[in-house]
Amino acid sequence: MEAKDNAKKKLKLKVSAIKEGTVIDHIPAKNLFKVINILGLDKIENQITFGTNLDSHKLGAKAIIKVSDVFFEDMEINKIALIAPHAKLNIIKDYEVVEKKIVETPDKITGIVKCFNPKCITNNEKITTCFKVIGKAPIALKCKYCEKITTEEQIRMI
Ligand code: CTP
Ligand code: ZN
């Protein structure tokens, strides 16, 4: 193996391999903790390892999360599309990558995001937000209640 390949392998192993579970790669470093929150990883007891501020050509600084023994439903994982649109999932079984998936932006988003409109009922009463996704790149969310549009830069998580 060439020295360059060797160096590349070592760089990858900054976060050790897992036996079973899901590796979520290519998360923008600045959104790592949002991803952890959205997936509720702060509430489970499985082993989780992560690395952040790793070099990535595409993202500048990326983060990676490895969750042992957890295999997410598509619907669940797609919730992170808003803040990690280029995330790649690797499903690991017995140390091998058995499947690769990409996240897809859902057509409807319930909860997770705040409506940008301060006058919206969802910002003033205990009502769960609900948006229709009217644009995916960049993201544009139309509020079901006030019909105002929250753009990608305006997205604030609940
Ligand atoms: N991985 C892991 N544990 C394993 C196998 C793989 O944590 N038992 C991680 C690797 O560290 C890597 C990701 O899963 O971050 C994908 O592994 P692999 O497909 O082998 O890497 P690449 O070929 O570099 O895939 P890609 O270019 O799609 O990132
Ligand atoms: Zn609204």
PDB file of C-alpha atoms and ligand atoms in Angstrom:
ATOM      1  CA  MET A   1       0.000   0.000   0.000  1.00  0.00           C
ATOM      2  CA  GLU A   2       1.259   3.450  -0.847  1.00  0.00           C
ATOM      3  CA  ALA A   3       2.179   5.882   1.897  1.00  0.00           C
ATOM      4  CA  LYS A   4      -0.626   8.191   0.774  1.00  0.00           C
ATOM      5  CA  ASP A   5      -3.263   5.438   1.094  1.00  0.00           C
ATOM      6  CA  ASN A   6      -1.867   4.523   4.461  1.00  0.00           C
ATOM      7  CA  ALA A   7      -2.160   8.079   5.687  1.00  0.00           C
ATOM      8  CA  LYS A   8      -5.735   8.208   4.379  1.00  0.00           C
ATOM      9  CA  LYS A   9      -6.691   5.007   6.232  1.00  0.00           C
ATOM     10  CA  LYS A  10      -5.214   6.321   9.469  1.00  0.00           C
ATOM     11  CA  LEU A  11      -7.118   9.560   9.107  1.00  0.00           C
ATOM     12  CA  LYS A  12     -10.351   7.597   8.700  1.00  0.00           C
ATOM     13  CA  LEU A  13      -9.708   5.593  11.808  1.00  0.00           C
ATOM     14  CA  LYS A  14      -9.699   8.662  14.015  1.00  0.00           C
ATOM     15  CA  VAL A  15     -12.994   7.299  15.290  1.00  0.00           C
ATOM     16  CA  SER A  16     -12.761   3.539  15.763  1.00  0.00           C
ATOM     17  CA  ALA A  17     -14.739   1.055  13.715  1.00  0.00           C
ATOM     18  CA  ILE A  18     -17.935  -0.365  15.172  1.00  0.00           C
ATOM     19  CA  LYS A  19     -19.233  -3.932  15.118  1.00  0.00           C
ATOM     20  CA  GLU A  20     -22.947  -3.318  14.526  1.00  0.00           C
ATOM     21  CA  GLY A  21     -24.908  -0.158  13.993  1.00  0.00           C
ATOM     22  CA  THR A  22     -25.039   3.026  11.959  1.00  0.00           C
ATOM     23  CA  VAL A  23     -22.322   5.440  10.921  1.00  0.00           C
ATOM     24  CA  ILE A  24     -23.617   8.870   9.939  1.00  0.00           C
ATOM     25  CA  ASP A  25     -20.925  10.598   7.936  1.00  0.00           C
ATOM     26  CA  HIS A  26     -20.617  14.017   6.276  1.00  0.00           C
ATOM     27  CA  ILE A  27     -22.483  16.031   8.882  1.00  0.00           C
ATOM     28  CA  PRO A  28     -21.529  19.732   8.794  1.00  0.00           C
ATOM     29  CA  ALA A  29     -19.480  20.149  12.001  1.00  0.00           C
ATOM     30  CA  LYS A  30     -21.517  23.125  13.122  1.00  0.00           C
ATOM     31  CA  ASN A  31     -24.687  21.002  13.155  1.00  0.00           C
ATOM     32  CA  LEU A  32     -23.364  17.972  15.019  1.00  0.00           C
ATOM     33  CA  PHE A  33     -25.215  18.691  18.238  1.00  0.00           C
ATOM     34  CA  LYS A  34     -28.434  19.529  16.411  1.00  0.00           C
ATOM     35  CA  VAL A  35     -28.250  16.118  14.737  1.00  0.00           C
ATOM     36  CA  ILE A  36     -27.703  14.476  18.129  1.00  0.00           C
ATOM     37  CA  ASN A  37     -30.785  16.277  19.447  1.00  0.00           C
ATOM     38  CA  ILE A  38     -33.047  15.555  16.499  1.00  0.00           C
ATOM     39  CA  LEU A  39     -32.239  11.856  16.595  1.00  0.00           C
ATOM     40  CA  GLY A  40     -32.616  11.798  20.381  1.00  0.00           C
ATOM     41  CA  LEU A  41     -29.143  10.319  20.763  1.00  0.00           C
ATOM     42  CA  ASP A  42     -28.803  12.093  24.084  1.00  0.00           C
ATOM     43  CA  LYS A  43     -31.584   9.893  25.423  1.00  0.00           C
ATOM     44  CA  ILE A  44     -30.428   6.401  24.502  1.00  0.00           C
ATOM     45  CA  GLU A  45     -28.036   4.105  26.286  1.00  0.00           C
ATOM     46  CA  ASN A  46     -26.242   2.637  23.258  1.00  0.00           C
ATOM     47  CA  GLN A  47     -22.581   3.315  22.709  1.00  0.00           C
ATOM     48  CA  ILE A  48     -22.054   6.427  20.635  1.00  0.00           C
ATOM     49  CA  THR A  49     -18.755   7.771  19.388  1.00  0.00           C
ATOM     50  CA  PHE A  50     -18.293  10.866  17.352  1.00  0.00           C
ATOM     51  CA  GLY A  51     -15.608  12.970  15.794  1.00  0.00           C
ATOM     52  CA  THR A  52     -15.925  16.549  14.762  1.00  0.00           C
ATOM     53  CA  ASN A  53     -13.974  19.219  12.929  1.00  0.00           C
ATOM     54  CA  LEU A  54     -12.547  16.531  10.679  1.00  0.00           C
ATOM     55  CA  ASP A  55     -11.342  17.690   7.269  1.00  0.00           C
ATOM     56  CA  SER A  56     -13.738  17.269   4.387  1.00  0.00           C
ATOM     57  CA  HIS A  57     -13.274  18.546   0.850  1.00  0.00           C
ATOM     58  CA  LYS A  58     -17.003  19.028   0.449  1.00  0.00           C
ATOM     59  CA  LEU A  59     -17.995  20.492   3.784  1.00  0.00           C
ATOM     60  CA  GLY A  60     -14.881  22.197   5.128  1.00  0.00           C
ATOM     61  CA  ALA A  61     -15.275  20.758   8.608  1.00  0.00           C
ATOM     62  CA  LYS A  62     -17.351  17.633   8.985  1.00  0.00           C
ATOM     63  CA  ALA A  63     -18.529  15.491  11.821  1.00  0.00           C
ATOM     64  CA  ILE A  64     -19.216  11.769  12.017  1.00  0.00           C
ATOM     65  CA  ILE A  65     -21.410   9.890  14.478  1.00  0.00           C
ATOM     66  CA  LYS A  66     -21.251   6.145  15.120  1.00  0.00           C
ATOM     67  CA  VAL A  67     -24.180   4.629  16.965  1.00  0.00           C
ATOM     68  CA  SER A  68     -23.798   1.012  18.020  1.00  0.00           C
ATOM     69  CA  ASP A  69     -26.712  -1.402  17.631  1.00  0.00           C
ATOM     70  CA  VAL A  70     -29.105   1.215  16.271  1.00  0.00           C
ATOM     71  CA  PHE A  71     -30.653   1.001  12.795  1.00  0.00           C
ATOM     72  CA  PHE A  72     -32.817   4.012  12.022  1.00  0.00           C
ATOM     73  CA  GLU A  73     -36.109   4.042  10.126  1.00  0.00           C
ATOM     74  CA  ASP A  74     -35.884   6.172   6.953  1.00  0.00           C
ATOM     75  CA  MET A  75     -38.530   8.526   8.301  1.00  0.00           C
ATOM     76  CA  GLU A  76     -36.522   9.111  11.433  1.00  0.00           C
ATOM     77  CA  ILE A  77     -33.206   9.672   9.711  1.00  0.00           C
ATOM     78  CA  ASN A  78     -34.705  11.952   7.064  1.00  0.00           C
ATOM     79  CA  LYS A  79     -35.405  14.481   9.801  1.00  0.00           C
ATOM     80  CA  ILE A  80     -31.729  15.438   9.714  1.00  0.00           C
ATOM     81  CA  ALA A  81     -31.885  16.324   6.006  1.00  0.00           C
ATOM     82  CA  LEU A  82     -32.668  19.905   6.982  1.00  0.00           C
ATOM     83  CA  ILE A  83     -29.359  20.426   8.716  1.00  0.00           C
ATOM     84  CA  ALA A  84     -27.206  17.709   7.168  1.00  0.00           C
ATOM     85  CA  PRO A  85     -28.413  17.418   3.567  1.00  0.00           C
ATOM     86  CA  HIS A  86     -25.278  15.592   2.423  1.00  0.00           C
ATOM     87  CA  ALA A  87     -25.198  13.091   5.265  1.00  0.00           C
ATOM     88  CA  LYS A  88     -24.351   9.530   4.294  1.00  0.00           C
ATOM     89  CA  LEU A  89     -25.438   6.536   6.294  1.00  0.00           C
ATOM     90  CA  ASN A  90     -23.443   3.368   6.496  1.00  0.00           C
ATOM     91  CA  ILE A  91     -25.165   0.343   7.968  1.00  0.00           C
ATOM     92  CA  ILE A  92     -22.630  -1.874   9.712  1.00  0.00           C
ATOM     93  CA  LYS A  93     -23.126  -5.580  10.414  1.00  0.00           C
ATOM     94  CA  ASP A  94     -20.301  -7.641  11.852  1.00  0.00           C
ATOM     95  CA  TYR A  95     -17.782  -4.870  11.103  1.00  0.00           C
ATOM     96  CA  GLU A  96     -18.727  -4.721   7.410  1.00  0.00           C
ATOM     97  CA  VAL A  97     -20.553  -1.904   5.620  1.00  0.00           C
ATOM     98  CA  VAL A  98     -23.613  -3.790   4.322  1.00  0.00           C
ATOM     99  CA  GLU A  99     -25.604  -0.817   3.055  1.00  0.00           C
ATOM    100  CA  LYS A 100     -25.102   2.837   2.208  1.00  0.00           C
ATOM    101  CA  LYS A 101     -27.945   5.343   2.206  1.00  0.00           C
ATOM    102  CA  ILE A 102     -28.320   9.051   1.709  1.00  0.00           C
ATOM    103  CA  VAL A 103     -30.790  11.206   3.561  1.00  0.00           C
ATOM    104  CA  GLU A 104     -33.782  12.600   1.701  1.00  0.00           C
ATOM    105  CA  THR A 105     -35.621  15.779   2.565  1.00  0.00           C
ATOM    106  CA  PRO A 106     -39.170  14.858   3.588  1.00  0.00           C
ATOM    107  CA  ASP A 107     -42.187  16.644   2.021  1.00  0.00           C
ATOM    108  CA  LYS A 108     -43.623  17.563   5.384  1.00  0.00           C
ATOM    109  CA  ILE A 109     -41.917  18.526   8.627  1.00  0.00           C
ATOM    110  CA  THR A 110     -43.687  18.255  11.959  1.00  0.00           C
ATOM    111  CA  GLY A 111     -42.062  19.728  15.037  1.00  0.00           C
ATOM    112  CA  ILE A 112     -38.252  20.118  14.904  1.00  0.00           C
ATOM    113  CA  VAL A 113     -38.310  23.597  13.305  1.00  0.00           C
ATOM    114  CA  LYS A 114     -39.692  26.896  14.578  1.00  0.00           C
ATOM    115  CA  CYS A 115     -41.799  29.109  12.362  1.00  0.00           C
ATOM    116  CA  PHE A 116     -39.882  32.260  11.447  1.00  0.00           C
ATOM    117  CA  ASN A 117     -42.942  34.452  11.913  1.00  0.00           C
ATOM    118  CA  PRO A 118     -42.960  35.769  15.516  1.00  0.00           C
ATOM    119  CA  LYS A 119     -46.719  36.348  15.270  1.00  0.00           C
ATOM    120  CA  CYS A 120     -47.418  32.745  14.234  1.00  0.00           C
ATOM    121  CA  ILE A 121     -49.739  30.900  16.594  1.00  0.00           C
ATOM    122  CA  THR A 122     -47.092  28.177  16.992  1.00  0.00           C
ATOM    123  CA  ASN A 123     -44.778  30.744  18.593  1.00  0.00           C
ATOM    124  CA  ASN A 124     -47.421  31.932  20.995  1.00  0.00           C
ATOM    125  CA  GLU A 125     -49.385  28.867  21.978  1.00  0.00           C
ATOM    126  CA  LYS A 126     -48.535  25.255  22.653  1.00  0.00           C
ATOM    127  CA  ILE A 127     -49.011  24.057  19.099  1.00  0.00           C
ATOM    128  CA  THR A 128     -46.631  21.754  17.249  1.00  0.00           C
ATOM    129  CA  THR A 129     -45.257  23.371  14.111  1.00  0.00           C
ATOM    130  CA  CYS A 130     -46.027  21.834  10.748  1.00  0.00           C
ATOM    131  CA  PHE A 131     -44.520  22.813   7.404  1.00  0.00           C
ATOM    132  CA  LYS A 132     -44.906  21.815   3.805  1.00  0.00           C
ATOM    133  CA  VAL A 133     -41.478  21.603   2.156  1.00  0.00           C
ATOM    134  CA  ILE A 134     -41.840  23.815  -0.925  1.00  0.00           C
ATOM    135  CA  GLY A 135     -38.141  23.979  -1.758  1.00  0.00           C
ATOM    136  CA  LYS A 136     -35.379  21.466  -1.118  1.00  0.00           C
ATOM    137  CA  ALA A 137     -32.170  23.126  -2.314  1.00  0.00           C
ATOM    138  CA  PRO A 138     -32.213  25.635  -0.751  1.00  0.00           C
ATOM    139  CA  ILE A 139     -34.827  24.638   1.768  1.00  0.00           C
ATOM    140  CA  ALA A 140     -38.075  26.595   1.995  1.00  0.00           C
ATOM    141  CA  LEU A 141     -40.770  25.655   4.474  1.00  0.00           C
ATOM    142  CA  LYS A 142     -44.346  26.881   4.300  1.00  0.00           C
ATOM    143  CA  CYS A 143     -46.085  27.054   7.661  1.00  0.00           C
ATOM    144  CA  LYS A 144     -49.397  25.228   7.809  1.00  0.00           C
ATOM    145  CA  TYR A 145     -50.741  27.803  10.276  1.00  0.00           C
ATOM    146  CA  CYS A 146     -49.617  31.253   9.113  1.00  0.00           C
ATOM    147  CA  GLU A 147     -48.561  30.271   5.567  1.00  0.00           C
ATOM    148  CA  LYS A 148     -45.354  32.319   5.909  1.00  0.00           C
ATOM    149  CA  ILE A 149     -42.192  30.872   4.431  1.00  0.00           C
ATOM    150  CA  THR A 150     -39.175  30.005   6.535  1.00  0.00           C
ATOM    151  CA  THR A 151     -36.039  29.890   4.395  1.00  0.00           C
ATOM    152  CA  GLU A 152     -32.923  27.829   4.943  1.00  0.00           C
ATOM    153  CA  GLU A 153     -30.985  30.626   6.645  1.00  0.00           C
ATOM    154  CA  GLN A 154     -33.924  31.333   8.922  1.00  0.00           C
ATOM    155  CA  ILE A 155     -34.299  27.792  10.193  1.00  0.00           C
ATOM    156  CA  ARG A 156     -34.185  27.558  13.984  1.00  0.00           C
ATOM    157  CA  MET A 157     -34.622  24.259  15.736  1.00  0.00           C
ATOM    158  CA  ILE A 158     -37.138  23.881  18.535  1.00  0.00           C
TER     159      ILE A 158
HETATM  160  N1  CTP B   1     -17.004   2.213   9.514  1.00  0.00           N
HETATM  161  C1  CTP B   1     -17.054   1.965  10.882  1.00  0.00           C
HETATM  162  N2  CTP B   1     -17.027   0.684  11.347  1.00  0.00           N
HETATM  163  C2  CTP B   1     -16.959  -0.349  10.502  1.00  0.00           C
HETATM  164  C3  CTP B   1     -16.916  -0.116   9.106  1.00  0.00           C
HETATM  165  C4  CTP B   1     -16.938   1.186   8.637  1.00  0.00           C
HETATM  166  O1  CTP B   1     -17.121   2.895  11.678  1.00  0.00           O
HETATM  167  N3  CTP B   1     -16.931  -1.570  11.003  1.00  0.00           N
HETATM  168  C5  CTP B   1     -17.080   3.608   9.027  1.00  0.00           C
HETATM  169  C6  CTP B   1     -15.811   4.064   8.329  1.00  0.00           C
HETATM  170  O2  CTP B   1     -14.910   4.613   9.276  1.00  0.00           O
HETATM  171  C7  CTP B   1     -16.332   5.126   7.385  1.00  0.00           C
HETATM  172  C8  CTP B   1     -17.756   4.668   7.082  1.00  0.00           C
HETATM  173  O3  CTP B   1     -18.098   3.715   8.086  1.00  0.00           O
HETATM  174  O4  CTP B   1     -16.391   6.384   8.030  1.00  0.00           O
HETATM  175  C9  CTP B   1     -17.894   4.072   5.721  1.00  0.00           C
HETATM  176  O5  CTP B   1     -16.993   3.009   5.589  1.00  0.00           O
HETATM  177  P1  CTP B   1     -16.408   2.607   4.167  1.00  0.00           P
HETATM  178  O6  CTP B   1     -17.533   2.412   3.223  1.00  0.00           O
HETATM  179  O7  CTP B   1     -15.460   1.497   4.368  1.00  0.00           O
HETATM  180  O8  CTP B   1     -15.591   3.926   3.814  1.00  0.00           O
HETATM  181  P2  CTP B   1     -15.482   4.677   2.433  1.00  0.00           P
HETATM  182  O9  CTP B   1     -15.175   3.702   1.364  1.00  0.00           O
HETATM  183  O10 CTP B   1     -14.560   5.810   2.647  1.00  0.00           O
HETATM  184  O11 CTP B   1     -16.951   5.203   2.220  1.00  0.00           O
HETATM  185  P3  CTP B   1     -17.405   6.645   1.806  1.00  0.00           P
HETATM  186  O12 CTP B   1     -16.466   7.145   0.768  1.00  0.00           O
HETATM  187  O13 CTP B   1     -18.808   6.407   1.303  1.00  0.00           O
HETATM  188  O14 CTP B   1     -17.386   7.470   3.067  1.00  0.00           O
HETATM  189 ZN    ZN B   2     -46.206  30.012  11.117  1.00  0.00          ZN
END
